[in-house]
Amino acid sequence: MSPAKSNDGSSGSDASQIVLVPLTAAFATVASALHAEGFDDAWGEDAIIRLLDVPGAFGILAYRPGDQAKNAKDQPLGFVLMQTVLDEAEINTITVAPDARRMGVGRALLDAVKDRLVAAGVTRILLEVAVDNDGAIALYRQNGFAEIGRRKGYYARPDGRKVDALVLERLI
């Protein structure tokens, strides 16, 4: 898969580009750092590599290219990790760096996932999201996901609180 670019809705300059590449074990350190920015119970490099090694799994990494003229590094923006089985897929995790939220990164990742899954004959995507994750829920609903269930007390917060998970589905 060659890098795909999509505009994130800002100025349209090179700095506003979102580049998508396959998430491979070589990017596990980057993915682990992104996951730690988005989740209390972040996954380490080994966990991400093990998940990528599962048959039917794949991931997509989003980044903004650095400005070579200024010797600026590429900026990791987010990633999604998927698992497919026959005609179904599950989003194992998706995260966007806090300073890249509401810039089209999540939408770009979900669009790329959908395109790949449609090409593979997948017709259904599932995911779980904490009921208190308003930003993620809004993103999923805007992208055609609908609630099909709830798991009581599914997530444990650092303070000991239990938070329900919504089970969402999108037919593609």
Short mmCIF file of N, CA and C in Angstrom, two decimals:
data_model
loop_
_atom_site.label_atom_id
_atom_site.label_comp_id
_atom_site.label_asym_id
_atom_site.label_seq_id
_atom_site.Cartn_x
_atom_site.Cartn_y
_atom_site.Cartn_z
N MET A 1 0.85 -1.17 0.00
CA MET A 1 0.00 0.00 0.00
C MET A 1 0.90 1.23 0.00
N SER A 2 0.68 2.09 -0.95
CA SER A 2 1.46 3.33 -0.99
C SER A 2 0.77 4.38 -0.13
N PRO A 3 1.53 5.37 0.33
CA PRO A 3 0.94 6.39 1.18
C PRO A 3 -0.22 7.07 0.47
N ALA A 4 -1.30 7.24 1.18
CA ALA A 4 -2.46 7.97 0.67
C ALA A 4 -2.55 9.27 1.43
N LYS A 5 -2.92 10.33 0.71
CA LYS A 5 -3.02 11.62 1.37
C LYS A 5 -4.46 12.07 1.35
N SER A 6 -4.87 12.73 2.43
CA SER A 6 -6.18 13.34 2.46
C SER A 6 -6.05 14.65 3.20
N ASN A 7 -6.81 15.63 2.79
CA ASN A 7 -6.75 16.93 3.44
C ASN A 7 -7.47 16.84 4.76
N ASP A 8 -6.94 17.45 5.79
CA ASP A 8 -7.55 17.38 7.11
C ASP A 8 -8.53 18.53 7.35
N GLY A 9 -8.82 19.31 6.33
CA GLY A 9 -9.80 20.37 6.47
C GLY A 9 -9.21 21.71 6.85
N SER A 10 -7.89 21.79 6.99
CA SER A 10 -7.30 23.08 7.33
C SER A 10 -6.77 23.76 6.08
N SER A 11 -5.67 24.43 6.15
CA SER A 11 -5.23 25.36 5.11
C SER A 11 -4.90 24.74 3.76
N GLY A 12 -4.66 23.45 3.68
CA GLY A 12 -4.36 22.82 2.41
C GLY A 12 -2.89 22.84 2.05
N SER A 13 -2.03 23.39 2.89
CA SER A 13 -0.60 23.38 2.63
C SER A 13 -0.04 22.00 2.96
N ASP A 14 1.25 21.78 2.64
CA ASP A 14 1.86 20.49 2.94
C ASP A 14 1.74 20.14 4.41
N ALA A 15 1.82 21.15 5.29
CA ALA A 15 1.75 20.91 6.72
C ALA A 15 0.37 20.41 7.14
N SER A 16 -0.63 20.62 6.31
CA SER A 16 -1.98 20.19 6.68
C SER A 16 -2.30 18.80 6.16
N GLN A 17 -1.36 18.14 5.53
CA GLN A 17 -1.62 16.83 4.94
C GLN A 17 -1.55 15.73 5.99
N ILE A 18 -2.43 14.77 5.81
CA ILE A 18 -2.42 13.55 6.61
C ILE A 18 -1.98 12.44 5.67
N VAL A 19 -0.89 11.80 6.00
CA VAL A 19 -0.38 10.69 5.20
C VAL A 19 -0.68 9.40 5.96
N LEU A 20 -1.20 8.43 5.24
CA LEU A 20 -1.55 7.13 5.82
C LEU A 20 -0.62 6.06 5.27
N VAL A 21 -0.07 5.26 6.17
CA VAL A 21 0.81 4.16 5.79
C VAL A 21 0.42 2.93 6.60
N PRO A 22 0.80 1.74 6.12
CA PRO A 22 0.52 0.54 6.91
C PRO A 22 1.24 0.62 8.27
N LEU A 23 0.54 0.24 9.30
CA LEU A 23 1.14 0.12 10.64
C LEU A 23 1.81 -1.25 10.70
N THR A 24 3.12 -1.24 10.79
CA THR A 24 3.90 -2.47 10.87
C THR A 24 4.64 -2.50 12.20
N ALA A 25 5.28 -3.62 12.48
CA ALA A 25 6.05 -3.75 13.71
C ALA A 25 7.12 -2.67 13.81
N ALA A 26 7.61 -2.17 12.68
CA ALA A 26 8.63 -1.12 12.70
C ALA A 26 8.12 0.16 13.35
N PHE A 27 6.80 0.35 13.36
CA PHE A 27 6.19 1.55 13.95
C PHE A 27 5.59 1.29 15.33
N ALA A 28 5.89 0.15 15.93
CA ALA A 28 5.28 -0.21 17.21
C ALA A 28 5.62 0.80 18.31
N THR A 29 6.82 1.34 18.31
CA THR A 29 7.20 2.33 19.32
C THR A 29 6.35 3.59 19.18
N VAL A 30 6.17 4.03 17.95
CA VAL A 30 5.34 5.21 17.67
C VAL A 30 3.89 4.94 18.08
N ALA A 31 3.37 3.78 17.69
CA ALA A 31 1.99 3.43 18.02
C ALA A 31 1.78 3.33 19.52
N SER A 32 2.74 2.74 20.22
CA SER A 32 2.64 2.62 21.67
C SER A 32 2.61 4.00 22.34
N ALA A 33 3.44 4.91 21.86
CA ALA A 33 3.45 6.27 22.42
C ALA A 33 2.12 6.98 22.15
N LEU A 34 1.58 6.82 20.96
CA LEU A 34 0.27 7.41 20.64
C LEU A 34 -0.82 6.82 21.53
N HIS A 35 -0.77 5.50 21.72
CA HIS A 35 -1.78 4.82 22.55
C HIS A 35 -1.72 5.35 23.98
N ALA A 36 -0.53 5.59 24.48
CA ALA A 36 -0.37 6.11 25.85
C ALA A 36 -0.96 7.51 26.00
N GLU A 37 -0.98 8.28 24.91
CA GLU A 37 -1.59 9.60 24.97
C GLU A 37 -3.11 9.54 25.02
N GLY A 38 -3.68 8.42 24.57
CA GLY A 38 -5.12 8.33 24.46
C GLY A 38 -5.82 7.42 25.45
N PHE A 39 -5.07 6.56 26.13
CA PHE A 39 -5.69 5.56 26.98
C PHE A 39 -4.96 5.43 28.31
N ASP A 40 -5.73 5.26 29.38
CA ASP A 40 -5.15 5.04 30.70
C ASP A 40 -4.43 3.69 30.76
N ASP A 41 -4.97 2.71 30.08
CA ASP A 41 -4.40 1.36 30.08
C ASP A 41 -3.72 1.09 28.73
N ALA A 42 -2.74 1.91 28.41
CA ALA A 42 -2.11 1.86 27.10
C ALA A 42 -1.40 0.54 26.83
N TRP A 43 -1.36 0.20 25.55
CA TRP A 43 -0.68 -1.00 25.10
C TRP A 43 0.78 -0.69 24.80
N GLY A 44 1.66 -1.58 25.20
CA GLY A 44 3.07 -1.45 24.90
C GLY A 44 3.40 -1.95 23.51
N GLU A 45 4.65 -1.77 23.14
CA GLU A 45 5.12 -2.20 21.82
C GLU A 45 4.85 -3.68 21.57
N ASP A 46 5.16 -4.52 22.56
CA ASP A 46 4.99 -5.96 22.39
C ASP A 46 3.54 -6.32 22.12
N ALA A 47 2.62 -5.70 22.83
CA ALA A 47 1.19 -5.98 22.64
C ALA A 47 0.76 -5.60 21.22
N ILE A 48 1.22 -4.47 20.75
CA ILE A 48 0.86 -4.03 19.39
C ILE A 48 1.43 -5.00 18.36
N ILE A 49 2.66 -5.40 18.52
CA ILE A 49 3.27 -6.35 17.59
C ILE A 49 2.52 -7.68 17.60
N ARG A 50 2.19 -8.17 18.80
CA ARG A 50 1.44 -9.44 18.89
C ARG A 50 0.10 -9.33 18.18
N LEU A 51 -0.60 -8.20 18.35
CA LEU A 51 -1.89 -8.03 17.68
C LEU A 51 -1.73 -7.95 16.17
N LEU A 52 -0.69 -7.29 15.70
CA LEU A 52 -0.45 -7.22 14.26
C LEU A 52 -0.12 -8.59 13.67
N ASP A 53 0.43 -9.49 14.50
CA ASP A 53 0.80 -10.82 14.04
C ASP A 53 -0.39 -11.78 13.93
N VAL A 54 -1.53 -11.41 14.46
CA VAL A 54 -2.72 -12.28 14.41
C VAL A 54 -3.23 -12.33 12.97
N PRO A 55 -3.55 -13.53 12.47
CA PRO A 55 -4.10 -13.60 11.11
C PRO A 55 -5.33 -12.70 10.96
N GLY A 56 -5.37 -11.96 9.87
CA GLY A 56 -6.48 -11.06 9.61
C GLY A 56 -6.33 -9.68 10.22
N ALA A 57 -5.25 -9.45 10.95
CA ALA A 57 -5.05 -8.15 11.59
C ALA A 57 -4.29 -7.21 10.65
N PHE A 58 -4.57 -5.94 10.76
CA PHE A 58 -3.80 -4.91 10.07
C PHE A 58 -3.98 -3.59 10.80
N GLY A 59 -3.08 -2.69 10.53
CA GLY A 59 -3.17 -1.37 11.12
C GLY A 59 -2.81 -0.31 10.11
N ILE A 60 -3.25 0.91 10.40
CA ILE A 60 -2.94 2.07 9.56
C ILE A 60 -2.45 3.18 10.49
N LEU A 61 -1.34 3.79 10.10
CA LEU A 61 -0.75 4.88 10.86
C LEU A 61 -0.92 6.18 10.08
N ALA A 62 -1.32 7.24 10.77
CA ALA A 62 -1.45 8.56 10.16
C ALA A 62 -0.33 9.45 10.70
N TYR A 63 0.26 10.23 9.80
CA TYR A 63 1.26 11.19 10.25
C TYR A 63 1.22 12.42 9.35
N ARG A 64 1.78 13.49 9.84
CA ARG A 64 1.95 14.71 9.06
C ARG A 64 3.44 14.82 8.72
N PRO A 65 3.75 14.93 7.44
CA PRO A 65 5.16 15.03 7.06
C PRO A 65 5.81 16.27 7.66
N GLY A 66 7.05 16.10 8.07
CA GLY A 66 7.82 17.23 8.59
C GLY A 66 8.22 18.18 7.47
N ASP A 67 8.54 19.37 7.83
CA ASP A 67 9.00 20.37 6.89
C ASP A 67 10.50 20.19 6.70
N GLN A 68 10.90 19.63 5.58
CA GLN A 68 12.32 19.35 5.35
C GLN A 68 13.15 20.62 5.33
N ALA A 69 12.58 21.71 4.85
CA ALA A 69 13.32 22.97 4.79
C ALA A 69 13.68 23.46 6.19
N LYS A 70 12.87 23.10 7.17
CA LYS A 70 13.11 23.51 8.56
C LYS A 70 13.69 22.37 9.39
N ASN A 71 14.02 21.25 8.72
CA ASN A 71 14.54 20.07 9.40
C ASN A 71 13.59 19.57 10.48
N ALA A 72 12.28 19.73 10.23
CA ALA A 72 11.26 19.29 11.19
C ALA A 72 10.91 17.83 10.94
N LYS A 73 10.76 17.09 12.00
CA LYS A 73 10.44 15.66 11.91
C LYS A 73 8.97 15.45 11.54
N ASP A 74 8.68 14.24 11.02
CA ASP A 74 7.30 13.84 10.79
C ASP A 74 6.59 13.81 12.14
N GLN A 75 5.29 14.13 12.12
CA GLN A 75 4.51 14.15 13.35
C GLN A 75 3.49 13.01 13.33
N PRO A 76 3.64 11.99 14.19
CA PRO A 76 2.62 10.94 14.27
C PRO A 76 1.31 11.55 14.76
N LEU A 77 0.22 11.19 14.10
CA LEU A 77 -1.09 11.77 14.43
C LEU A 77 -2.05 10.77 15.05
N GLY A 78 -1.97 9.51 14.64
CA GLY A 78 -2.89 8.51 15.17
C GLY A 78 -2.74 7.19 14.44
N PHE A 79 -3.46 6.21 14.91
CA PHE A 79 -3.46 4.92 14.23
C PHE A 79 -4.72 4.15 14.58
N VAL A 80 -4.98 3.15 13.76
CA VAL A 80 -6.08 2.22 14.00
C VAL A 80 -5.51 0.81 13.84
N LEU A 81 -5.98 -0.09 14.69
CA LEU A 81 -5.58 -1.49 14.63
C LEU A 81 -6.84 -2.33 14.48
N MET A 82 -6.89 -3.13 13.43
CA MET A 82 -8.09 -3.88 13.05
C MET A 82 -7.86 -5.38 13.14
N GLN A 83 -8.96 -6.10 13.27
CA GLN A 83 -8.95 -7.57 13.21
C GLN A 83 -10.11 -7.98 12.31
N THR A 84 -9.84 -8.78 11.29
CA THR A 84 -10.89 -9.25 10.41
C THR A 84 -11.04 -10.76 10.54
N VAL A 85 -12.29 -11.20 10.46
CA VAL A 85 -12.62 -12.62 10.42
C VAL A 85 -13.77 -12.77 9.44
N LEU A 86 -13.48 -13.46 8.33
CA LEU A 86 -14.47 -13.66 7.28
C LEU A 86 -15.03 -12.32 6.82
N ASP A 87 -16.35 -12.09 6.97
CA ASP A 87 -16.94 -10.85 6.47
C ASP A 87 -17.17 -9.80 7.57
N GLU A 88 -16.51 -9.98 8.73
CA GLU A 88 -16.63 -9.02 9.82
C GLU A 88 -15.26 -8.49 10.22
N ALA A 89 -15.27 -7.29 10.77
CA ALA A 89 -14.03 -6.70 11.28
C ALA A 89 -14.33 -6.01 12.59
N GLU A 90 -13.31 -5.93 13.42
CA GLU A 90 -13.44 -5.21 14.69
C GLU A 90 -12.30 -4.21 14.80
N ILE A 91 -12.64 -3.01 15.25
CA ILE A 91 -11.63 -2.03 15.57
C ILE A 91 -11.12 -2.39 16.96
N ASN A 92 -9.90 -2.91 17.02
CA ASN A 92 -9.31 -3.25 18.33
C ASN A 92 -8.96 -1.99 19.10
N THR A 93 -8.44 -1.01 18.38
CA THR A 93 -8.15 0.29 19.00
C THR A 93 -7.97 1.32 17.90
N ILE A 94 -8.30 2.54 18.23
CA ILE A 94 -8.04 3.69 17.37
C ILE A 94 -7.74 4.85 18.30
N THR A 95 -6.72 5.60 17.98
CA THR A 95 -6.37 6.75 18.80
C THR A 95 -5.81 7.86 17.93
N VAL A 96 -6.07 9.07 18.35
CA VAL A 96 -5.55 10.26 17.69
C VAL A 96 -4.85 11.09 18.76
N ALA A 97 -3.67 11.59 18.44
CA ALA A 97 -2.92 12.42 19.38
C ALA A 97 -3.79 13.60 19.81
N PRO A 98 -3.75 13.96 21.10
CA PRO A 98 -4.61 15.05 21.59
C PRO A 98 -4.51 16.33 20.77
N ASP A 99 -3.31 16.71 20.33
CA ASP A 99 -3.18 17.96 19.58
C ASP A 99 -3.57 17.82 18.10
N ALA A 100 -3.99 16.63 17.69
CA ALA A 100 -4.42 16.40 16.31
C ALA A 100 -5.91 16.08 16.22
N ARG A 101 -6.61 16.15 17.33
CA ARG A 101 -8.04 15.82 17.32
C ARG A 101 -8.84 16.94 16.65
N ARG A 102 -9.95 16.53 16.07
CA ARG A 102 -10.86 17.43 15.36
C ARG A 102 -10.20 18.09 14.14
N MET A 103 -9.26 17.34 13.56
CA MET A 103 -8.57 17.83 12.36
C MET A 103 -8.74 16.86 11.18
N GLY A 104 -9.59 15.86 11.33
CA GLY A 104 -9.84 14.92 10.25
C GLY A 104 -9.02 13.65 10.29
N VAL A 105 -8.20 13.48 11.31
CA VAL A 105 -7.34 12.30 11.39
C VAL A 105 -8.18 11.04 11.61
N GLY A 106 -9.08 11.07 12.59
CA GLY A 106 -9.93 9.91 12.86
C GLY A 106 -10.76 9.54 11.64
N ARG A 107 -11.33 10.55 10.99
CA ARG A 107 -12.14 10.31 9.79
C ARG A 107 -11.28 9.69 8.70
N ALA A 108 -10.06 10.20 8.50
CA ALA A 108 -9.17 9.65 7.47
C ALA A 108 -8.84 8.19 7.75
N LEU A 109 -8.58 7.87 9.01
CA LEU A 109 -8.29 6.49 9.39
C LEU A 109 -9.50 5.59 9.13
N LEU A 110 -10.69 6.04 9.54
CA LEU A 110 -11.90 5.24 9.33
C LEU A 110 -12.21 5.07 7.85
N ASP A 111 -12.00 6.11 7.06
CA ASP A 111 -12.23 6.00 5.61
C ASP A 111 -11.28 4.99 4.98
N ALA A 112 -10.01 5.02 5.39
CA ALA A 112 -9.03 4.08 4.84
C ALA A 112 -9.37 2.65 5.24
N VAL A 113 -9.80 2.47 6.49
CA VAL A 113 -10.22 1.14 6.96
C VAL A 113 -11.39 0.65 6.13
N LYS A 114 -12.40 1.50 5.97
CA LYS A 114 -13.58 1.11 5.19
C LYS A 114 -13.19 0.69 3.77
N ASP A 115 -12.36 1.48 3.12
CA ASP A 115 -11.95 1.15 1.74
C ASP A 115 -11.27 -0.21 1.69
N ARG A 116 -10.38 -0.46 2.62
CA ARG A 116 -9.67 -1.75 2.63
C ARG A 116 -10.63 -2.90 2.92
N LEU A 117 -11.53 -2.70 3.86
CA LEU A 117 -12.47 -3.76 4.22
C LEU A 117 -13.45 -4.06 3.10
N VAL A 118 -13.96 -3.04 2.44
CA VAL A 118 -14.87 -3.26 1.31
C VAL A 118 -14.16 -4.08 0.23
N ALA A 119 -12.91 -3.72 -0.07
CA ALA A 119 -12.15 -4.46 -1.08
C ALA A 119 -11.95 -5.92 -0.68
N ALA A 120 -11.94 -6.19 0.63
CA ALA A 120 -11.74 -7.56 1.13
C ALA A 120 -13.05 -8.32 1.32
N GLY A 121 -14.17 -7.68 1.01
CA GLY A 121 -15.47 -8.35 1.14
C GLY A 121 -16.07 -8.31 2.53
N VAL A 122 -15.53 -7.48 3.40
CA VAL A 122 -16.08 -7.32 4.75
C VAL A 122 -17.34 -6.47 4.66
N THR A 123 -18.38 -6.86 5.40
CA THR A 123 -19.65 -6.14 5.34
C THR A 123 -20.06 -5.51 6.66
N ARG A 124 -19.30 -5.77 7.73
CA ARG A 124 -19.70 -5.29 9.05
C ARG A 124 -18.46 -4.94 9.87
N ILE A 125 -18.49 -3.77 10.51
CA ILE A 125 -17.42 -3.35 11.41
C ILE A 125 -18.02 -3.17 12.80
N LEU A 126 -17.33 -3.69 13.80
CA LEU A 126 -17.76 -3.58 15.20
C LEU A 126 -16.69 -2.86 16.01
N LEU A 127 -17.11 -2.25 17.09
CA LEU A 127 -16.17 -1.64 18.02
C LEU A 127 -16.85 -1.44 19.37
N GLU A 128 -16.02 -1.20 20.38
CA GLU A 128 -16.50 -0.84 21.71
C GLU A 128 -15.90 0.50 22.06
N VAL A 129 -16.68 1.35 22.72
CA VAL A 129 -16.21 2.67 23.12
C VAL A 129 -16.82 3.01 24.47
N ALA A 130 -16.03 3.63 25.33
CA ALA A 130 -16.52 4.03 26.65
C ALA A 130 -17.63 5.07 26.50
N VAL A 131 -18.67 4.94 27.32
CA VAL A 131 -19.81 5.85 27.23
C VAL A 131 -19.43 7.29 27.54
N ASP A 132 -18.31 7.50 28.21
CA ASP A 132 -17.89 8.87 28.53
C ASP A 132 -16.89 9.45 27.53
N ASN A 133 -16.67 8.76 26.42
CA ASN A 133 -15.75 9.23 25.39
C ASN A 133 -16.57 9.94 24.30
N ASP A 134 -17.04 11.14 24.63
CA ASP A 134 -17.95 11.86 23.75
C ASP A 134 -17.37 12.15 22.37
N GLY A 135 -16.09 12.52 22.31
CA GLY A 135 -15.48 12.82 21.02
C GLY A 135 -15.46 11.62 20.10
N ALA A 136 -15.08 10.46 20.64
CA ALA A 136 -15.04 9.25 19.82
C ALA A 136 -16.44 8.82 19.40
N ILE A 137 -17.39 8.91 20.32
CA ILE A 137 -18.77 8.53 19.97
C ILE A 137 -19.29 9.41 18.85
N ALA A 138 -19.02 10.71 18.91
CA ALA A 138 -19.46 11.62 17.85
C ALA A 138 -18.81 11.24 16.52
N LEU A 139 -17.51 10.94 16.52
CA LEU A 139 -16.82 10.52 15.30
C LEU A 139 -17.46 9.27 14.71
N TYR A 140 -17.71 8.29 15.55
CA TYR A 140 -18.29 7.04 15.07
C TYR A 140 -19.69 7.26 14.50
N ARG A 141 -20.50 8.01 15.18
CA ARG A 141 -21.86 8.27 14.69
C ARG A 141 -21.83 9.02 13.37
N GLN A 142 -20.92 9.98 13.24
CA GLN A 142 -20.78 10.72 11.98
C GLN A 142 -20.32 9.81 10.85
N ASN A 143 -19.72 8.69 11.19
CA ASN A 143 -19.22 7.75 10.20
C ASN A 143 -20.10 6.52 10.05
N GLY A 144 -21.35 6.62 10.46
CA GLY A 144 -22.31 5.57 10.19
C GLY A 144 -22.42 4.44 11.19
N PHE A 145 -21.78 4.57 12.35
CA PHE A 145 -21.89 3.53 13.38
C PHE A 145 -23.14 3.76 14.21
N ALA A 146 -23.78 2.67 14.60
CA ALA A 146 -24.98 2.72 15.43
C ALA A 146 -24.82 1.77 16.61
N GLU A 147 -25.42 2.14 17.72
CA GLU A 147 -25.33 1.34 18.93
C GLU A 147 -26.16 0.06 18.77
N ILE A 148 -25.54 -1.07 19.13
CA ILE A 148 -26.24 -2.35 19.09
C ILE A 148 -26.21 -3.07 20.43
N GLY A 149 -25.51 -2.48 21.40
CA GLY A 149 -25.44 -3.12 22.71
C GLY A 149 -24.64 -2.28 23.68
N ARG A 150 -24.59 -2.79 24.91
CA ARG A 150 -23.87 -2.11 25.99
C ARG A 150 -23.28 -3.17 26.90
N ARG A 151 -22.05 -2.94 27.33
CA ARG A 151 -21.39 -3.83 28.28
C ARG A 151 -21.20 -3.06 29.57
N LYS A 152 -21.92 -3.49 30.59
CA LYS A 152 -21.89 -2.80 31.88
C LYS A 152 -20.53 -2.94 32.56
N GLY A 153 -20.01 -1.82 33.06
CA GLY A 153 -18.77 -1.84 33.82
C GLY A 153 -17.58 -2.40 33.08
N TYR A 154 -17.54 -2.25 31.78
CA TYR A 154 -16.51 -2.88 30.94
C TYR A 154 -15.13 -2.27 31.14
N TYR A 155 -15.07 -0.96 31.31
CA TYR A 155 -13.79 -0.27 31.48
C TYR A 155 -13.58 0.11 32.93
N ALA A 156 -12.36 -0.05 33.42
CA ALA A 156 -12.00 0.37 34.77
C ALA A 156 -11.13 1.61 34.66
N ARG A 157 -11.54 2.66 35.34
CA ARG A 157 -10.77 3.91 35.35
C ARG A 157 -9.72 3.87 36.46
N PRO A 158 -8.68 4.68 36.35
CA PRO A 158 -7.61 4.69 37.38
C PRO A 158 -8.14 4.94 38.79
N ASP A 159 -9.25 5.68 38.90
CA ASP A 159 -9.81 5.97 40.23
C ASP A 159 -10.71 4.84 40.74
N GLY A 160 -10.79 3.74 39.99
CA GLY A 160 -11.59 2.60 40.41
C GLY A 160 -13.00 2.57 39.84
N ARG A 161 -13.46 3.67 39.26
CA ARG A 161 -14.80 3.70 38.66
C ARG A 161 -14.89 2.69 37.51
N LYS A 162 -16.07 2.14 37.35
CA LYS A 162 -16.36 1.27 36.21
C LYS A 162 -17.23 2.05 35.23
N VAL A 163 -16.88 1.96 33.96
CA VAL A 163 -17.59 2.69 32.92
C VAL A 163 -18.11 1.70 31.89
N ASP A 164 -19.36 1.88 31.49
CA ASP A 164 -19.96 1.02 30.47
C ASP A 164 -19.29 1.24 29.12
N ALA A 165 -19.36 0.23 28.28
CA ALA A 165 -18.92 0.32 26.89
C ALA A 165 -20.15 0.22 25.99
N LEU A 166 -20.20 1.08 25.01
CA LEU A 166 -21.20 0.94 23.95
C LEU A 166 -20.61 0.01 22.89
N VAL A 167 -21.40 -0.89 22.38
CA VAL A 167 -21.01 -1.73 21.26
C VAL A 167 -21.66 -1.10 20.03
N LEU A 168 -20.81 -0.71 19.08
CA LEU A 168 -21.29 -0.05 17.88
C LEU A 168 -21.01 -0.91 16.65
N GLU A 169 -21.84 -0.70 15.64
CA GLU A 169 -21.75 -1.47 14.40
C GLU A 169 -21.92 -0.53 13.22
N ARG A 170 -21.19 -0.83 12.17
CA ARG A 170 -21.41 -0.15 10.89
C ARG A 170 -21.46 -1.22 9.81
N LEU A 171 -22.53 -1.18 9.04
CA LEU A 171 -22.64 -2.06 7.89
C LEU A 171 -22.07 -1.34 6.68
N ILE A 172 -21.22 -2.05 5.93
CA ILE A 172 -20.58 -1.41 4.77
C ILE A 172 -20.85 -2.22 3.52
#
